[in-house]
Coordinates of C-alpha atoms in Angstrom, one line a residue:
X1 CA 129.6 98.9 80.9
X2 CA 130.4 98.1 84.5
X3 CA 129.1 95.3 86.4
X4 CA 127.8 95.4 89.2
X5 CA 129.7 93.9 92.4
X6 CA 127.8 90.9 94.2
X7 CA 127.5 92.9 97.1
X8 CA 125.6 95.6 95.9
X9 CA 123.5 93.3 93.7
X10 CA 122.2 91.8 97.1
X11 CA 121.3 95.3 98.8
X12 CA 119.3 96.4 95.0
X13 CA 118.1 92.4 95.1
X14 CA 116.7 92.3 98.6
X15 CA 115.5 95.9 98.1
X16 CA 113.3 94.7 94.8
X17 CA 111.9 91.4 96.4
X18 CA 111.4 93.7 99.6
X19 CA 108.9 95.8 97.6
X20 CA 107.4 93.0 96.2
X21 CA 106.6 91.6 99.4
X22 CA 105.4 95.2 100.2
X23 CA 103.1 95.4 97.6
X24 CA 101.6 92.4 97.2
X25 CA 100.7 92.1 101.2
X26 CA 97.8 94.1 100.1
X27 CA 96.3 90.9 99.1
X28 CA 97.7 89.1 101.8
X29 CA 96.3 91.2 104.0
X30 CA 93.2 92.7 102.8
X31 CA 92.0 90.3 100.4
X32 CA 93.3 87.0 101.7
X33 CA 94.5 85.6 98.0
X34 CA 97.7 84.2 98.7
X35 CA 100.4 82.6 101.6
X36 CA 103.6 84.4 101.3
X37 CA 106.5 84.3 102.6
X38 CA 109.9 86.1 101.6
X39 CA 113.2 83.9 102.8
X40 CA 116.8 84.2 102.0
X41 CA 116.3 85.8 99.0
X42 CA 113.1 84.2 97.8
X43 CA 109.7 85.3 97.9
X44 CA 107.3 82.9 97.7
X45 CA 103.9 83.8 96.9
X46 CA 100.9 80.6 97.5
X47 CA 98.1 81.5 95.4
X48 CA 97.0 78.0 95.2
X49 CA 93.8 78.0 97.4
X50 CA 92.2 80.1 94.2
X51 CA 93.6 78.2 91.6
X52 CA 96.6 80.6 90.2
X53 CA 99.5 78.2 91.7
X54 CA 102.6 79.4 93.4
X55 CA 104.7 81.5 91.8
X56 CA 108.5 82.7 93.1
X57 CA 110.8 85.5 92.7
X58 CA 114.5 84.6 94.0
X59 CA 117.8 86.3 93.4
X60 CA 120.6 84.7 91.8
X61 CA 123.4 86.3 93.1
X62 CA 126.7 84.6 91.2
X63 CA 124.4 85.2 88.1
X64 CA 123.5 89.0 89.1
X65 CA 120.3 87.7 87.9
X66 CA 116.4 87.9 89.3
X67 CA 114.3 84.4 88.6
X68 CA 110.8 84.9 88.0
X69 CA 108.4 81.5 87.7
X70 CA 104.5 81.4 88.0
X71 CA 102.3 78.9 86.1
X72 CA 101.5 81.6 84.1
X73 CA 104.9 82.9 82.7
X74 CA 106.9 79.8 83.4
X75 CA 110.8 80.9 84.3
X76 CA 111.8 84.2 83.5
X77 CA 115.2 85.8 84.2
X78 CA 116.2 89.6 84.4
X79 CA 119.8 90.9 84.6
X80 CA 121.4 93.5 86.8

């Protein structure tokens, strides 16, 4: 199994929290459900004004790890 170097998990972890942010401005946009905002490396997404919280998604880069929180899930981590 190789691991993956830090460098490269920051271009495949700012590409995934790119799309993120992609997708979900749908709702930003369209539907006005959340404040977000994506900056160095976390994306965090305000859903408090309709009573879901604020949830984040932030890169962990000496872990090669992805942190996932919401009031929902609590913390969740994924490895490159």
């Amino acid at each position: 199994e190789t691991e993956l170097s830090e460098i490269a998990f920051h271009q495949v972890a700012d590409a995934t929290l790119d799309h993120f942010q992609e997708k979900l401005e749908v709702l930003e946009e369209d539907f006005e459900l959340l404040d977000m905002n994506l900056s160095d490396g976390v994306l965090n997404m305000d859903f408090d004004d309709h009573g879901h919280g604020v949830w984040v998604l932030n890169k962990q880069g000496p872990n090669r790890q992805i942190w996932w929180s919401s009031p929902v899930s609590g913390p969740k981590r994924f490895y490159y």
